[in-house]
């Protein structure tokens, strides 16, 4: 009992309240007399149970310490010199690197460089932990998608690029922008990976929470011997997978040249703001996430699809001079299903336009009714003798019912109306559901933005489309299949705040 008291840290045996609560008066008296026994007799009776934490063998302490979070270990090292010595054991830090950051380091490489797992944890992983995850670079209207990950003994910032236009179904492309590693015990080394002359000296600064910046200290590594013309041709080949001579559309040529001139100004210093993947709910129409979409002469862009009750939103992660990154490119009303006509009538653009404009007028009337003060409204929605007015949102047309219907696999034939252009003609010929939605259009420089009616077309779990009625254009979207770590929002409120923040930057 005295041993139990010492381990509990409450003094004599009678201080162990849990034991006292479970025993009767006789046991309590016996225990009190036991506390007065001879110390030597007590030691013999207690045996190994009296061993304190300090008396445990080193290998057992290593196992215990290795199971604790790495952030707690510095405090543990201050307890005594023995703990401090044991915490220099690399086994402890190897496990922390593996469990907290997924590092399966090359031990031979570590031995050659003289860097320990403790150094990797403290000077690399823990120090730069705040930049792991997804980020949007501040490149004016163009934006972008950066994924910072732990890759072996490196932290690498990968810029994710859409496939070459118009192959929206192809996988994402990516290239490294920077990397951080330990080549000596003193501190981590930051290297810029931009250009074609290999890694060179760079710098990373964590500006504030959810924001950091990178700077290249050797921009001469970004230049090519052939000058700007060679740099442009190389960029064009990487960005578009073709030469300028292959692009016959004059307007597209102008947009491409404008993007090169604008983005090349940011090869020296860039600021990044954190973005989160949208939270998922069981009644969502499909799983939210990142999608690649066709945007006419602007090529392919990355859009984040998220669900907000009865509405879905597509937010641009990459953008263009008309609709910049951060803006809400499409909004879908999940309570307004659109029943497409048969294939023969669907080919008639005027017929589809009539159906969509009827829904838009219905939406407009309901909005006007909602804005009228209550006393000015009609007393009832039904006539003196007729039945109640039919609600335009029929049962089963809400977001939850729509999601259930989409999962059921029910489909209908789908073709684009005559006269509607599409960058990718390889769209599915069967769709599951269609909804009324609005798409954001604007002039160059995001001038005179307005929301125009359109049709959201759900093909399957990984593909959807949006038909822009006013533009007579169709955008096809395909899911980004990459897996991203450290990208979950801490709460739905944090995700909504993130959306507002990235939109406010370009409003």
Short mmCIF file of N, CA and C in Angstrom, two decimals, residues 194-273:
data_model
loop_
_atom_site.label_atom_id
_atom_site.label_comp_id
_atom_site.label_asym_id
_atom_site.label_seq_id
_atom_site.Cartn_x
_atom_site.Cartn_y
_atom_site.Cartn_z
N UNK A 194 13.51 26.62 -59.37
CA UNK A 194 12.99 27.23 -60.60
C UNK A 194 14.08 27.29 -61.66
N UNK A 195 13.70 27.17 -62.92
CA UNK A 195 14.69 27.23 -63.99
C UNK A 195 15.22 25.86 -64.35
N UNK A 196 16.24 25.86 -65.19
CA UNK A 196 16.76 24.60 -65.73
C UNK A 196 18.25 24.39 -65.43
N UNK A 197 18.77 25.12 -64.46
CA UNK A 197 20.19 24.99 -64.12
C UNK A 197 20.41 24.30 -62.78
N UNK A 198 19.39 23.66 -62.26
CA UNK A 198 19.55 22.92 -61.02
C UNK A 198 19.28 23.76 -59.78
N UNK A 199 19.31 23.11 -58.60
CA UNK A 199 19.01 23.80 -57.33
C UNK A 199 20.01 24.92 -57.05
N UNK A 200 19.51 25.99 -56.45
CA UNK A 200 20.37 27.11 -56.08
C UNK A 200 19.81 27.78 -54.83
N UNK A 201 20.55 28.72 -54.32
CA UNK A 201 20.26 29.30 -53.00
C UNK A 201 18.92 30.03 -52.96
N UNK A 202 18.12 29.71 -51.94
CA UNK A 202 16.83 30.37 -51.75
C UNK A 202 16.57 30.65 -50.29
N UNK A 203 15.37 31.19 -50.02
CA UNK A 203 15.03 31.58 -48.65
C UNK A 203 13.53 31.43 -48.46
N UNK A 204 13.13 31.00 -47.27
CA UNK A 204 11.71 30.88 -46.91
C UNK A 204 11.47 31.66 -45.63
N UNK A 205 10.39 32.45 -45.65
CA UNK A 205 10.01 33.21 -44.46
C UNK A 205 8.54 32.97 -44.16
N UNK A 206 8.25 32.55 -42.93
CA UNK A 206 6.86 32.38 -42.51
C UNK A 206 6.36 33.76 -42.07
N UNK A 207 5.55 34.39 -42.89
CA UNK A 207 5.11 35.76 -42.67
C UNK A 207 4.18 35.85 -41.47
N UNK A 208 3.14 35.02 -41.48
CA UNK A 208 2.18 34.96 -40.38
C UNK A 208 1.45 33.64 -40.50
N UNK A 209 0.47 33.44 -39.63
CA UNK A 209 -0.26 32.18 -39.66
C UNK A 209 -0.92 31.99 -41.03
N UNK A 210 -0.74 30.82 -41.60
CA UNK A 210 -1.33 30.46 -42.89
C UNK A 210 -0.82 31.33 -44.03
N UNK A 211 0.41 31.81 -43.94
CA UNK A 211 1.00 32.57 -45.03
C UNK A 211 2.52 32.49 -44.93
N UNK A 212 3.18 32.23 -46.06
CA UNK A 212 4.63 32.25 -46.08
C UNK A 212 5.10 32.73 -47.44
N UNK A 213 6.38 33.07 -47.55
CA UNK A 213 6.91 33.58 -48.80
C UNK A 213 8.23 32.88 -49.12
N UNK A 214 8.53 32.78 -50.41
CA UNK A 214 9.80 32.23 -50.87
C UNK A 214 10.55 33.30 -51.66
N UNK A 215 11.87 33.23 -51.61
CA UNK A 215 12.69 34.19 -52.34
C UNK A 215 13.88 33.46 -52.93
N UNK A 216 14.19 33.76 -54.18
CA UNK A 216 15.37 33.20 -54.83
C UNK A 216 16.50 34.20 -54.71
N UNK A 217 17.68 33.72 -54.29
CA UNK A 217 18.84 34.58 -54.14
C UNK A 217 19.78 34.53 -55.34
N UNK A 218 19.44 33.70 -56.34
CA UNK A 218 20.28 33.57 -57.53
C UNK A 218 19.40 33.48 -58.77
N UNK A 219 18.74 34.55 -59.11
CA UNK A 219 17.81 34.53 -60.24
C UNK A 219 18.51 34.35 -61.58
N UNK A 220 19.83 34.49 -61.62
CA UNK A 220 20.55 34.25 -62.87
C UNK A 220 20.41 32.79 -63.31
N UNK A 221 20.09 31.90 -62.35
CA UNK A 221 19.86 30.49 -62.68
C UNK A 221 18.56 30.31 -63.47
N UNK A 222 17.69 31.30 -63.47
CA UNK A 222 16.42 31.19 -64.18
C UNK A 222 16.56 31.60 -65.65
N UNK A 223 17.61 32.28 -65.98
CA UNK A 223 17.78 32.80 -67.34
C UNK A 223 18.35 31.73 -68.26
N UNK A 224 18.05 31.89 -69.56
CA UNK A 224 18.57 30.97 -70.58
C UNK A 224 19.49 31.72 -71.53
N UNK A 225 20.39 30.98 -72.14
CA UNK A 225 21.38 31.60 -73.02
C UNK A 225 20.75 32.25 -74.23
N UNK A 226 19.60 31.71 -74.67
CA UNK A 226 18.92 32.26 -75.84
C UNK A 226 18.06 33.46 -75.55
N UNK A 227 18.06 33.93 -74.30
CA UNK A 227 17.29 35.11 -73.95
C UNK A 227 15.82 34.80 -73.74
N UNK A 228 15.01 35.86 -73.73
CA UNK A 228 13.58 35.73 -73.42
C UNK A 228 12.84 34.89 -74.44
N UNK A 229 13.28 34.93 -75.69
CA UNK A 229 12.59 34.16 -76.70
C UNK A 229 12.71 32.65 -76.43
N UNK A 230 13.91 32.23 -76.05
CA UNK A 230 14.09 30.82 -75.72
C UNK A 230 13.32 30.46 -74.45
N UNK A 231 13.31 31.36 -73.48
CA UNK A 231 12.56 31.11 -72.24
C UNK A 231 11.07 30.98 -72.54
N UNK A 232 10.56 31.82 -73.43
CA UNK A 232 9.13 31.76 -73.77
C UNK A 232 8.80 30.45 -74.48
N UNK A 233 9.63 30.05 -75.42
CA UNK A 233 9.35 28.81 -76.14
C UNK A 233 9.42 27.60 -75.21
N UNK A 234 10.36 27.62 -74.29
CA UNK A 234 10.45 26.52 -73.32
C UNK A 234 9.23 26.51 -72.41
N UNK A 235 8.84 27.66 -71.93
CA UNK A 235 7.65 27.78 -71.06
C UNK A 235 6.41 27.33 -71.80
N UNK A 236 6.28 27.74 -73.05
CA UNK A 236 5.10 27.38 -73.85
C UNK A 236 5.02 25.87 -74.05
N UNK A 237 6.15 25.25 -74.29
CA UNK A 237 6.19 23.80 -74.48
C UNK A 237 5.78 23.08 -73.19
N UNK A 238 6.24 23.59 -72.05
CA UNK A 238 5.91 22.96 -70.78
C UNK A 238 4.47 23.27 -70.37
N UNK A 239 4.02 24.49 -70.59
CA UNK A 239 2.69 24.91 -70.13
C UNK A 239 1.58 24.39 -71.03
N UNK A 240 1.79 24.39 -72.34
CA UNK A 240 0.73 24.06 -73.28
C UNK A 240 1.04 22.81 -74.10
N UNK A 241 2.29 22.33 -74.07
CA UNK A 241 2.63 21.14 -74.83
C UNK A 241 2.64 21.36 -76.33
N UNK A 242 2.89 22.59 -76.77
CA UNK A 242 2.91 22.88 -78.20
C UNK A 242 3.70 24.17 -78.45
N UNK A 243 3.88 24.49 -79.70
CA UNK A 243 4.56 25.74 -80.06
C UNK A 243 3.51 26.79 -80.38
N UNK A 244 3.95 28.03 -80.44
CA UNK A 244 3.02 29.11 -80.73
C UNK A 244 2.46 28.98 -82.14
N UNK A 245 3.26 28.42 -83.06
CA UNK A 245 2.80 28.24 -84.44
C UNK A 245 1.66 27.22 -84.52
N UNK A 246 1.59 26.32 -83.53
CA UNK A 246 0.52 25.32 -83.53
C UNK A 246 -0.82 25.91 -83.12
N UNK A 247 -0.79 27.08 -82.47
CA UNK A 247 -2.01 27.69 -81.96
C UNK A 247 -2.47 28.73 -82.97
N UNK A 248 -3.51 28.40 -83.72
CA UNK A 248 -3.94 29.27 -84.82
C UNK A 248 -4.88 30.37 -84.34
N UNK A 249 -5.48 30.20 -83.16
CA UNK A 249 -6.44 31.19 -82.68
C UNK A 249 -5.67 32.41 -82.18
N UNK A 250 -5.85 33.55 -82.83
CA UNK A 250 -5.09 34.75 -82.49
C UNK A 250 -5.35 35.22 -81.06
N UNK A 251 -6.61 35.14 -80.63
CA UNK A 251 -6.94 35.58 -79.26
C UNK A 251 -6.24 34.71 -78.23
N UNK A 252 -6.18 33.41 -78.50
CA UNK A 252 -5.49 32.51 -77.57
C UNK A 252 -4.00 32.82 -77.52
N UNK A 253 -3.41 33.16 -78.65
CA UNK A 253 -1.99 33.52 -78.67
C UNK A 253 -1.73 34.74 -77.79
N UNK A 254 -2.61 35.71 -77.85
CA UNK A 254 -2.46 36.92 -77.04
C UNK A 254 -2.55 36.59 -75.55
N UNK A 255 -3.49 35.73 -75.20
CA UNK A 255 -3.67 35.37 -73.79
C UNK A 255 -2.45 34.61 -73.26
N UNK A 256 -1.90 33.72 -74.09
CA UNK A 256 -0.73 32.94 -73.68
C UNK A 256 0.48 33.85 -73.47
N UNK A 257 0.71 34.75 -74.40
CA UNK A 257 1.84 35.67 -74.28
C UNK A 257 1.68 36.56 -73.05
N UNK A 258 0.45 37.01 -72.79
CA UNK A 258 0.18 37.85 -71.63
C UNK A 258 0.48 37.10 -70.33
N UNK A 259 0.12 35.83 -70.27
CA UNK A 259 0.36 35.04 -69.07
C UNK A 259 1.85 34.85 -68.84
N UNK A 260 2.59 34.59 -69.90
CA UNK A 260 4.04 34.41 -69.74
C UNK A 260 4.69 35.69 -69.20
N UNK A 261 4.34 36.83 -69.78
CA UNK A 261 4.94 38.10 -69.35
C UNK A 261 4.60 38.38 -67.90
N UNK A 262 3.35 38.11 -67.53
CA UNK A 262 2.90 38.43 -66.17
C UNK A 262 3.54 37.50 -65.14
N UNK A 263 3.48 36.19 -65.39
CA UNK A 263 3.95 35.23 -64.39
C UNK A 263 5.47 35.22 -64.25
N UNK A 264 6.19 35.58 -65.33
CA UNK A 264 7.65 35.58 -65.25
C UNK A 264 8.17 36.66 -64.31
N UNK A 265 7.32 37.61 -63.95
CA UNK A 265 7.73 38.64 -63.00
C UNK A 265 7.84 38.09 -61.57
N UNK A 266 7.28 36.90 -61.34
CA UNK A 266 7.22 36.35 -59.99
C UNK A 266 8.25 35.25 -59.77
N UNK A 267 9.29 35.17 -60.61
CA UNK A 267 10.28 34.12 -60.44
C UNK A 267 11.28 34.44 -59.33
N UNK A 268 11.19 35.64 -58.77
CA UNK A 268 12.12 36.03 -57.71
C UNK A 268 11.52 35.83 -56.32
N UNK A 269 10.29 36.23 -56.14
CA UNK A 269 9.66 36.18 -54.81
C UNK A 269 8.19 35.87 -54.96
N UNK A 270 7.68 34.98 -54.12
CA UNK A 270 6.27 34.59 -54.16
C UNK A 270 5.71 34.49 -52.75
N UNK A 271 4.44 34.87 -52.60
CA UNK A 271 3.74 34.71 -51.33
C UNK A 271 2.64 33.67 -51.51
N UNK A 272 2.46 32.82 -50.50
CA UNK A 272 1.48 31.73 -50.55
C UNK A 272 0.51 31.86 -49.40
N UNK A 273 -0.76 31.57 -49.68
CA UNK A 273 -1.80 31.56 -48.66
C UNK A 273 -2.42 30.17 -48.59
#
